[in-house]
mmCIF file of C-alpha atoms in Angstrom:
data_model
loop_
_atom_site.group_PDB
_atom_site.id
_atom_site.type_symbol
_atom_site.label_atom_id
_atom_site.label_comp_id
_atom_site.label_asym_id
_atom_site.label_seq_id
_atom_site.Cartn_x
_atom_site.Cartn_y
_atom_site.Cartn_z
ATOM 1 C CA UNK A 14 29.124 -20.022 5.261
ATOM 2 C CA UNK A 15 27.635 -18.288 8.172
ATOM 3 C CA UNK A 16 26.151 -19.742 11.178
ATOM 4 C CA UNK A 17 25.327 -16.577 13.234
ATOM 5 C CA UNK A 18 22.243 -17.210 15.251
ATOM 6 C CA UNK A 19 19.900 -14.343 15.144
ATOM 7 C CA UNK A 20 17.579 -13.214 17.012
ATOM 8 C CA UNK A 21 14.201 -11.073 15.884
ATOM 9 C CA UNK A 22 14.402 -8.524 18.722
ATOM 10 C CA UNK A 23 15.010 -5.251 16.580
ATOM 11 C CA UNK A 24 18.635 -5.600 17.159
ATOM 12 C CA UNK A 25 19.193 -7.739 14.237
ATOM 13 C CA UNK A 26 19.562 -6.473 10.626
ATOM 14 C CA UNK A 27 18.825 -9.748 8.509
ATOM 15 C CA UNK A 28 20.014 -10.015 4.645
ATOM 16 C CA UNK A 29 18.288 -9.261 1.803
ATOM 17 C CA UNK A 30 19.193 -12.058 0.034
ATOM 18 C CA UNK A 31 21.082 -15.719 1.187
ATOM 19 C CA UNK A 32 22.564 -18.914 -0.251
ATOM 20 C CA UNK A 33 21.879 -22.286 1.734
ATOM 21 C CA UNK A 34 24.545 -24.667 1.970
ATOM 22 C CA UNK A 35 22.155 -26.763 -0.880
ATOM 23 C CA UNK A 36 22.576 -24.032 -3.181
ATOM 24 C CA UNK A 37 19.003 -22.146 -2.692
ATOM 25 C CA UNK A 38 18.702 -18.516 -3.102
ATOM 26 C CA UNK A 39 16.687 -16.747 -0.604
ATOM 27 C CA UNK A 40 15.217 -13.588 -0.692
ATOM 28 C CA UNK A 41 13.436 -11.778 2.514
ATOM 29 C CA UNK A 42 9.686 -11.469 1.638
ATOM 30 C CA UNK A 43 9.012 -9.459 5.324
ATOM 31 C CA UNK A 44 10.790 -8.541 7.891
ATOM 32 C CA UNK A 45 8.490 -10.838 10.715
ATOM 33 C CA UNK A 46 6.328 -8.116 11.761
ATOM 34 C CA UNK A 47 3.829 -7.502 8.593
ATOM 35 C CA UNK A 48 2.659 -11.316 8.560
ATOM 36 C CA UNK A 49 2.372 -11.672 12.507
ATOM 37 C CA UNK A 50 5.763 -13.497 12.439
ATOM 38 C CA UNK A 51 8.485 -13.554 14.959
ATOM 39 C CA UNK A 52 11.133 -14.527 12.456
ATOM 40 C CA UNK A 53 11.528 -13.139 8.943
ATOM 41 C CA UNK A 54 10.431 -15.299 6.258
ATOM 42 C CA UNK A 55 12.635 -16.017 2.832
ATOM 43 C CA UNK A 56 11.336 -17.676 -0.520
ATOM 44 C CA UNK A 57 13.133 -18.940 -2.864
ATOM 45 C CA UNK A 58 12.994 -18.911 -6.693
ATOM 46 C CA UNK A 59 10.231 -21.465 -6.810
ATOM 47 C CA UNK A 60 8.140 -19.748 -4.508
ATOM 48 C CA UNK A 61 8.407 -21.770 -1.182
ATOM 49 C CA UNK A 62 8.767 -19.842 1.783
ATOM 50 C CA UNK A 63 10.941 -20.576 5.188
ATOM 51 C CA UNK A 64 11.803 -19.009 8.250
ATOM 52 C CA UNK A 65 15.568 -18.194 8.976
ATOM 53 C CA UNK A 66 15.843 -20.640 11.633
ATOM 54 C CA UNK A 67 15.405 -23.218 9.340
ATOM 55 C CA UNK A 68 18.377 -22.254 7.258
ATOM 56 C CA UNK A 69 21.545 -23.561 9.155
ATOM 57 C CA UNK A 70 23.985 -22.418 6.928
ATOM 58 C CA UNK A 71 23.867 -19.797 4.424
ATOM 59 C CA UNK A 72 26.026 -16.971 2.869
ATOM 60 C CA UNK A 73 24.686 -13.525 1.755
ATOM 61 C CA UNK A 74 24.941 -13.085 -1.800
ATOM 62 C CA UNK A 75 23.739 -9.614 -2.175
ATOM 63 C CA UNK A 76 23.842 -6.211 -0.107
ATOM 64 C CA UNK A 77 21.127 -3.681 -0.523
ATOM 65 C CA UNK A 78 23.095 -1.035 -1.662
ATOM 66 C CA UNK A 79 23.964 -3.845 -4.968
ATOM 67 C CA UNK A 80 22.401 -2.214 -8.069
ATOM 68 C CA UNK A 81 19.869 -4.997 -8.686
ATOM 69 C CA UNK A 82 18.795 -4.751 -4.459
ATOM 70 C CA UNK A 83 16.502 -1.434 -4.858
ATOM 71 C CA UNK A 84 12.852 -1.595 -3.818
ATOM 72 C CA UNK A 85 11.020 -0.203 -6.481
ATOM 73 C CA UNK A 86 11.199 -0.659 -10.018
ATOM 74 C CA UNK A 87 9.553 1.114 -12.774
ATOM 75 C CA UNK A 88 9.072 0.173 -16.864
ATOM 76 C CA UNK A 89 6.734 1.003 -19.796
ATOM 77 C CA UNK A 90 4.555 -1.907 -19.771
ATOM 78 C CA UNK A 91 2.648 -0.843 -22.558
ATOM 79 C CA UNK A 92 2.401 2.426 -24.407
ATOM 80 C CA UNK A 93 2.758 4.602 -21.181
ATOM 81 C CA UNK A 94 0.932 1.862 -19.165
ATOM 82 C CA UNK A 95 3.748 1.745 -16.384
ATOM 83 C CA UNK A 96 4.661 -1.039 -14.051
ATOM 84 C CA UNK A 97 6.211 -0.706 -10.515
ATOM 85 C CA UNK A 98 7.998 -3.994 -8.887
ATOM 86 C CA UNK A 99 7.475 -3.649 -5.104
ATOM 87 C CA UNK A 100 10.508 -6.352 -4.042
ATOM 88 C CA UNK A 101 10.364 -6.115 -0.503
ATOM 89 C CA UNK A 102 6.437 -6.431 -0.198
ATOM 90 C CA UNK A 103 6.585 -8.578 -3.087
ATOM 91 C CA UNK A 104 3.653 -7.006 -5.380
ATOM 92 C CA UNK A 105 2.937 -5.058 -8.791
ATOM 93 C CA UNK A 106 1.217 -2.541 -9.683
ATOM 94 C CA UNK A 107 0.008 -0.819 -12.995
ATOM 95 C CA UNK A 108 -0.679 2.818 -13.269
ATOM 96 C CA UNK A 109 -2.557 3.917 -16.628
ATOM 97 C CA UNK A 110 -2.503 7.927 -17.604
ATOM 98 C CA UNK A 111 -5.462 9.998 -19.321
ATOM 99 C CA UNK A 112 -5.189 12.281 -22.557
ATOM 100 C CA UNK A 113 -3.772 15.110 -20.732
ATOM 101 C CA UNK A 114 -0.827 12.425 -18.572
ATOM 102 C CA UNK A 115 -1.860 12.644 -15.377
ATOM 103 C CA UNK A 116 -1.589 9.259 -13.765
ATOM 104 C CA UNK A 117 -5.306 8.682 -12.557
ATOM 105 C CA UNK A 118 -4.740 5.295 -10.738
ATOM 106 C CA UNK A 119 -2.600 6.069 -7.532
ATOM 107 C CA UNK A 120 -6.082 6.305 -5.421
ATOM 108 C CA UNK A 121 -7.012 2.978 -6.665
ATOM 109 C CA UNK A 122 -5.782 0.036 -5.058
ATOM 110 C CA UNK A 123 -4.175 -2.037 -7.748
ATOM 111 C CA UNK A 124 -1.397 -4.166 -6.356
ATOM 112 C CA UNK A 125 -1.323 -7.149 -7.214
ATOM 113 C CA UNK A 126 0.374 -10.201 -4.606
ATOM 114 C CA UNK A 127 2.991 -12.100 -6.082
ATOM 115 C CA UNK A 128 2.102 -15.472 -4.844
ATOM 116 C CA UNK A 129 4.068 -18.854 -5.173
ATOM 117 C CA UNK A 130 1.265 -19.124 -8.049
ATOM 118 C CA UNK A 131 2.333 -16.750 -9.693
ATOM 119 C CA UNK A 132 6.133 -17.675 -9.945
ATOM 120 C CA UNK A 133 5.316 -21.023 -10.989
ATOM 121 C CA UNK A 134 3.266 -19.973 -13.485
ATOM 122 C CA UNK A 135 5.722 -17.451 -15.062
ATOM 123 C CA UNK A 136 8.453 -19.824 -14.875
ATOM 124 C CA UNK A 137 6.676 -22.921 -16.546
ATOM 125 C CA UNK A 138 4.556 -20.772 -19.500
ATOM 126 C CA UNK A 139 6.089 -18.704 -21.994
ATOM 127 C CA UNK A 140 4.611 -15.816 -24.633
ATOM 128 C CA UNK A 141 3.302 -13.550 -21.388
ATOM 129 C CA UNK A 142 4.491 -10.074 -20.921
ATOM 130 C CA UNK A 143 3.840 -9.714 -17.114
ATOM 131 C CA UNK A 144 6.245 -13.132 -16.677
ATOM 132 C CA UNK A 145 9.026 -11.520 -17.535
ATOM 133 C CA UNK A 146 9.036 -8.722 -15.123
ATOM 134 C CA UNK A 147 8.547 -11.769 -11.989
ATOM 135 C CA UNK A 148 11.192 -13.998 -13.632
ATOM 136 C CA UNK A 149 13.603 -10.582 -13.399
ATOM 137 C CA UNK A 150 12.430 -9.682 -9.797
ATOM 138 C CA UNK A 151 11.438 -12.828 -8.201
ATOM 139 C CA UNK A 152 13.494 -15.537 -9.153
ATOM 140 C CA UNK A 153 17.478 -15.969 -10.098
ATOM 141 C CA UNK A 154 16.121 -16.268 -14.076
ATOM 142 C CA UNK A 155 17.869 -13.519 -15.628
ATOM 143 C CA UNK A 156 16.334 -11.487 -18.521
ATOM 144 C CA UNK A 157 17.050 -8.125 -20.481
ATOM 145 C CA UNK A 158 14.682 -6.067 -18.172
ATOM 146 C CA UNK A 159 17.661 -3.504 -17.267
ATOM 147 C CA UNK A 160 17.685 -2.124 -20.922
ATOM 148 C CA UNK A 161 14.003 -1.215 -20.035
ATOM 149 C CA UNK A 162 13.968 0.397 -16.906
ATOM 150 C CA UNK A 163 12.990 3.499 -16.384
ATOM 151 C CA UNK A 164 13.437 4.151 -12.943
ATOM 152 C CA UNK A 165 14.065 2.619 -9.653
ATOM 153 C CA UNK A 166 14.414 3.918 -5.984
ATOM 154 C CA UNK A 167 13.681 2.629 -1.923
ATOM 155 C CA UNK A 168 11.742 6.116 -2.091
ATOM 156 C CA UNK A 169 8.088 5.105 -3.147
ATOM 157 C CA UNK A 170 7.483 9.433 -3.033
ATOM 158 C CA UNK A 171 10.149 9.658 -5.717
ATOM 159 C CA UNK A 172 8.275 6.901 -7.768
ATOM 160 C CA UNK A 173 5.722 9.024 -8.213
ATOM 161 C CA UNK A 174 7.197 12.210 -8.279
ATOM 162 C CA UNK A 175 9.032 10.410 -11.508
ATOM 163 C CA UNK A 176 5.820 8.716 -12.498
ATOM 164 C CA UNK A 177 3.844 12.497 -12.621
ATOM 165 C CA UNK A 178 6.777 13.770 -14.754
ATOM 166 C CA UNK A 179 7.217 10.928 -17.075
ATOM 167 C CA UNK A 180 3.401 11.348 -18.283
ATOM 168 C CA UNK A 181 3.807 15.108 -18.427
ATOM 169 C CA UNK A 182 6.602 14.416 -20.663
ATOM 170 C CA UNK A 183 4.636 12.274 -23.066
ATOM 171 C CA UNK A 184 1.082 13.870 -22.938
ATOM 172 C CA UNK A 185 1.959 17.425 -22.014
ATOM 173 C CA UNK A 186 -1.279 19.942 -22.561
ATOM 174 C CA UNK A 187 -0.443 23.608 -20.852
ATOM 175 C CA UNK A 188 -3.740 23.738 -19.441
ATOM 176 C CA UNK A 189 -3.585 20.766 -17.171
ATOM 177 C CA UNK A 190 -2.333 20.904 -13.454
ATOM 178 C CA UNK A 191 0.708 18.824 -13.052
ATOM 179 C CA UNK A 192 1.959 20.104 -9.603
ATOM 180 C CA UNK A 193 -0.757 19.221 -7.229
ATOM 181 C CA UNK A 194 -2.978 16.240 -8.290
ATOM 182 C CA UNK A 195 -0.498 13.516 -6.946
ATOM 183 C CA UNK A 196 0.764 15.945 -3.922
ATOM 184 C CA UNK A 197 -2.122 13.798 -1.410
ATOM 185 C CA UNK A 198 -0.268 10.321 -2.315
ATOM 186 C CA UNK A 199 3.075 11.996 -0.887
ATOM 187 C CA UNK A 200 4.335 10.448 2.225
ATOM 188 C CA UNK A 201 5.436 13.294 3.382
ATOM 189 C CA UNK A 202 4.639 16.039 6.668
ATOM 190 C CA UNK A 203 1.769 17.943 4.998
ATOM 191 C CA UNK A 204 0.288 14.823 4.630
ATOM 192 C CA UNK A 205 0.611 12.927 8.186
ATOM 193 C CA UNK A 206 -0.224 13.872 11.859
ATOM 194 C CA UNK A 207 2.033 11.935 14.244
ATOM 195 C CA UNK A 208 4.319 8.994 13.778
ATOM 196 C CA UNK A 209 4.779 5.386 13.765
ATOM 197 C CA UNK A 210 8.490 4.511 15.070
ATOM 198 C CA UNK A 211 10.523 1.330 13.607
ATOM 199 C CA UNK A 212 9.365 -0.555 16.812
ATOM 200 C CA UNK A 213 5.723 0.239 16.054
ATOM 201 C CA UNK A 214 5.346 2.858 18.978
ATOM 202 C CA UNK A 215 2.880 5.269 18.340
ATOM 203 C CA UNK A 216 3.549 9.199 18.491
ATOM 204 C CA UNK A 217 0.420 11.158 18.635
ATOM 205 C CA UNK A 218 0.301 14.709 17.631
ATOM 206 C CA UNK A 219 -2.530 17.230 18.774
ATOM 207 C CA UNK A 220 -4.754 17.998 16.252
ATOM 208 C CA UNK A 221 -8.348 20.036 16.477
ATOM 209 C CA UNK A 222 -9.505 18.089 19.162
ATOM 210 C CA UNK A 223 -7.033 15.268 20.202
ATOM 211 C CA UNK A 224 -4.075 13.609 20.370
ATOM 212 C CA UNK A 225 -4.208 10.862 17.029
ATOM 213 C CA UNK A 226 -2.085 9.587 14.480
ATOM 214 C CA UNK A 227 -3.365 10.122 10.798
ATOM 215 C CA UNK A 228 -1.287 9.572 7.222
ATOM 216 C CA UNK A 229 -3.713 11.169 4.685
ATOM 217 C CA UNK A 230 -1.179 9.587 1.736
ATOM 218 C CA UNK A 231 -2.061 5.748 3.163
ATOM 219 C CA UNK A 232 -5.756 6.614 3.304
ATOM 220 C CA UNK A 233 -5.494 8.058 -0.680
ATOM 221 C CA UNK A 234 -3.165 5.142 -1.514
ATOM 222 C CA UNK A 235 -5.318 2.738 0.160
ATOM 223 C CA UNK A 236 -2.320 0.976 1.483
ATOM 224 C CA UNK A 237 -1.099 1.180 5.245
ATOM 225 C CA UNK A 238 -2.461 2.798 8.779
ATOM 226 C CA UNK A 239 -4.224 5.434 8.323
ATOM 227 C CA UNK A 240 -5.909 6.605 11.512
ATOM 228 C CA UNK A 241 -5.398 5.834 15.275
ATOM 229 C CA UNK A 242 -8.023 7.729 17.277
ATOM 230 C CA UNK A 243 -6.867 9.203 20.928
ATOM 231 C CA UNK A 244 -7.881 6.108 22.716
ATOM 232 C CA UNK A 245 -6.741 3.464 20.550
ATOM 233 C CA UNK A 246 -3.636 1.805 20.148
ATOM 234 C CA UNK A 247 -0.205 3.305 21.657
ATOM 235 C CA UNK A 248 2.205 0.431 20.113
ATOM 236 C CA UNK A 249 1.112 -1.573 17.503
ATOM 237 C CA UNK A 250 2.119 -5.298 17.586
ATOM 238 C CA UNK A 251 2.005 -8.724 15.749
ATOM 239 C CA UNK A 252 -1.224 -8.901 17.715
ATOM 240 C CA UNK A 253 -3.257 -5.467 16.705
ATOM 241 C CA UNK A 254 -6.465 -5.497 14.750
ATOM 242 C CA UNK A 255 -7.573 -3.852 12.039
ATOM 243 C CA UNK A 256 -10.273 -1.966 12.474
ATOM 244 C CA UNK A 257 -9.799 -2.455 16.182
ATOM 245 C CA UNK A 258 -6.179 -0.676 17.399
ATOM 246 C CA UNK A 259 -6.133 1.092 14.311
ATOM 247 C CA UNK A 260 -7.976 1.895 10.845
ATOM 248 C CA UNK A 261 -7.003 1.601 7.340
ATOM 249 C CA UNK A 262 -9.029 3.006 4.062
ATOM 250 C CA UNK A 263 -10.830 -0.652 3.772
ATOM 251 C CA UNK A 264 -11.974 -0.809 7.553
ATOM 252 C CA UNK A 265 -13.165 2.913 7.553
ATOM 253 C CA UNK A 266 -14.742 2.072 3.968
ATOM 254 C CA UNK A 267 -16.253 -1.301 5.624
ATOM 255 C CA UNK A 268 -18.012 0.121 8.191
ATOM 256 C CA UNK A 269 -19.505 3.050 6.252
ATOM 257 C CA UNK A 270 -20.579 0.238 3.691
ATOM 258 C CA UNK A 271 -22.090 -1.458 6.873
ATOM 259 C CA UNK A 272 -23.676 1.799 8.350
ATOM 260 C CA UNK A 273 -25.484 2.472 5.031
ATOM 261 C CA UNK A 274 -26.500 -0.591 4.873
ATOM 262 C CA UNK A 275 -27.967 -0.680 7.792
ATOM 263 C CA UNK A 276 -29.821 2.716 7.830
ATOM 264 C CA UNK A 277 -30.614 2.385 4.357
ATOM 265 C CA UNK A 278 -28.655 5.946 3.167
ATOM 266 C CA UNK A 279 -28.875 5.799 -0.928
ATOM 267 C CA UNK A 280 -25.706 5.601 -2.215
ATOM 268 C CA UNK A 281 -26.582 7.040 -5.407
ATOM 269 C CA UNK A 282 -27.168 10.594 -3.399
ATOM 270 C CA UNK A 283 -23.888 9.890 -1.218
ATOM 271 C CA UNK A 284 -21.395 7.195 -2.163
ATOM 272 C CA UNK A 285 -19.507 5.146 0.287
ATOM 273 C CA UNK A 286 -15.935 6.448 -0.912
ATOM 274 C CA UNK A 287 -16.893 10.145 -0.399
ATOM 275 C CA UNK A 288 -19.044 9.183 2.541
ATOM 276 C CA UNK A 289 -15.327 7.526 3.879
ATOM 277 C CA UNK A 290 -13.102 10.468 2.775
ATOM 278 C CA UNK A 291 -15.505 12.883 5.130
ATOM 279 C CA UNK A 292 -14.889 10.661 7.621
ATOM 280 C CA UNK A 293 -11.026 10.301 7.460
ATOM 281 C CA UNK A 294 -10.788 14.246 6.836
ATOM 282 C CA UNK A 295 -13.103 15.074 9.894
ATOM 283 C CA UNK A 296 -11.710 12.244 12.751
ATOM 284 C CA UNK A 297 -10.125 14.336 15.078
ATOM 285 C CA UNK A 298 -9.812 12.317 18.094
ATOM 286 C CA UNK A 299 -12.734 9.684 18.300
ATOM 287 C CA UNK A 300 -13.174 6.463 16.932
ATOM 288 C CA UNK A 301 -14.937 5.991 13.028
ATOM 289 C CA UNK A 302 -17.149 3.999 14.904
ATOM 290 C CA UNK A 303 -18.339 6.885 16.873
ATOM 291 C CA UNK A 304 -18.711 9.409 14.003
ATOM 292 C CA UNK A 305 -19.752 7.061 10.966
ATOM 293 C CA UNK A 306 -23.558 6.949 12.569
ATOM 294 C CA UNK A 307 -23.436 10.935 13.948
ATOM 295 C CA UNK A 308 -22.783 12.121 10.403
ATOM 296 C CA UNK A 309 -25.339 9.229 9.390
ATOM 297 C CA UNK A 310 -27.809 11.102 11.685
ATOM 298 C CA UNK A 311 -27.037 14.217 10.296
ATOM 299 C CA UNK A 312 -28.206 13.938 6.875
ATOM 300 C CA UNK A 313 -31.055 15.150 5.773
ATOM 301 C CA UNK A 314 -34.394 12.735 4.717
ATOM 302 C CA UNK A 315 -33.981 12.904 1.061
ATOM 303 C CA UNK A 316 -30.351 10.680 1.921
ATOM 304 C CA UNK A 317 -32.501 7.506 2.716
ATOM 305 C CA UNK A 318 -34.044 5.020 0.820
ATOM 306 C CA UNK A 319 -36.894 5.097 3.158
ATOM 307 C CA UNK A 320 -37.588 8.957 2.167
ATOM 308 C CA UNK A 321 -37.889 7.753 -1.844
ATOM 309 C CA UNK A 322 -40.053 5.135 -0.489
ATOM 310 C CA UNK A 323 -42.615 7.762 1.118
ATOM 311 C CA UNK A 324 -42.642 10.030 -1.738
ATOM 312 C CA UNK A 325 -43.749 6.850 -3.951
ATOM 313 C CA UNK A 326 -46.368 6.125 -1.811
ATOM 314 C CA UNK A 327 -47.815 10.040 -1.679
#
């Protein structure tokens, strides 16, 4: 048993997993930052969650490096239907493919929160498909998941890099594109302007008109920071604000939705999402709240409701 004290100032490296001196296994859900805590939080295999200073004595039970300790994990769910395990941010996802194999649901945000619901429920009910894959990942139930896995990886790039290739596999058609439609959802340089260091310092990059931060692949994958104009946030902390220090898809989408609204632009001429995406490609240094109502402006009559209204009335 260990009874290291630890403390959360970015010093610390805190297990993966840990055994309390009652015999609970623990498994990190965050690492204190994500859910505005000081201290990382740990659930065990019935779904109740506790901070590490509650645990007095514990013993690690499992590295990272251990071969069932990987982040994501990938099967067949159904016919080509695939299923990624997210263990660290404790969600799943499903990705379906058209006729041709292209995965057409990275854009799309589908993860679904494992909640202490939902390991309750998969532990006490039986006959379900999707229980399996939380008993395997979420509590110490073991199963025969590791005959069906198809891939796993920390890298969530090289899950779908493999996810692309395993539907060109199945489906493959030598007209379709299979090198570039995923390329946006890439983490990688092409894609992002600026950093985000480990402490949550922000490293703005020049770009057009200002210095920002921008990740084009969290924007497409709906998931994550994906804009921090010039004058917004230079660290972000516990306390920042969504839509405040810094945007995501959903607060850019949310205050086009509330623009629109508001000046009564038809959506069936110009939709909120593409309405959004011109706004993410085009911020350059100013706030979405500054641009959202000058492209707004910009748009000719026959965008408004008020302009089908008048032609009614002639």
């Amino acid at each position: 048993m260990n009874n290291k004290t630890y403390k959360y100032d970015g010093t610390d490296t805190f297990p993966k997993k840990i055994k309390t001196s009652d015999g609970y296994i623990l498994k990190k859900v965050n690492d204190g930052f994500e859910k505005n805590a000081f201290l990382p939080e740990y659930m065990n295999e019935r779904g109740d969650f506790c901070l590490i200073p509650d645990v007095e004595k514990y013993e690690v039970v499992e590295k990272y490096e251990a071969v069932k300790d990987y982040r994501f994990y990938i099967y067949d769910f159904l016919i080509g239907k695939l299923i990624t395990i997210d263990t660290e941010k404790n969600r799943t996802r499903l990705d379906e493919k058209n006729i041709y194999g292209q995965y057409y649901t990275f854009g799309k945000n589908t993860w679904k929160k494992v909640t202490k619901a939902t390991i309750n429920r998969a532990i006490i009910r039986s006959g379900y498909v999707y229980d399996k894959y939380i008993k395997e990942h979420f509590t110490t139930q073991e199963t025969e998941l590791a005959k069906q896995l198809l891939f796993k990886s920390n890298d969530y790039n090289e899950c779908i890099k493999f996810i692309v290739e395993y539907g060109k596999s199945n489906e493959y058609s030598k007209d379709t594109d299979y090198t570039k439609y995923f390329q946006k959802y890439l983490d990688i340089p092409e894609n992002r302007i600026g950093e985000i260091l480990e402490d949550g310092t922000v490293k703005k990059e020049y770009f057009r008109q200002g210095n920002v931060y921008k990740n084009f692949a969290n924007f497409y994958r709906k998931d994550g920071i994906c804009y921090i104009s010039e004058y917004q946030a230079e660290k972000i902390t516990s306390k920042s604000k969504e839509g405040q220090d810094y945007e995501t898809y959903q607060s850019i989408y949310n205050k086009v939705k509330e623009a629109f609204e508001s000046e009564k632009v038809n959506q069936e001429k110009y939709s909120i999402e593409d309405f959004t995406e011109t706004i993410m490609n085009d911020l350059d240094w100013q706030y979405a709240d500054t641009l959202i109502p000058e492209y707004i402006e910009a748009l000719d009559d026959e965008y408004f409701l008020d302009y089908e209204e008048d032609l009614e009335k002639e």
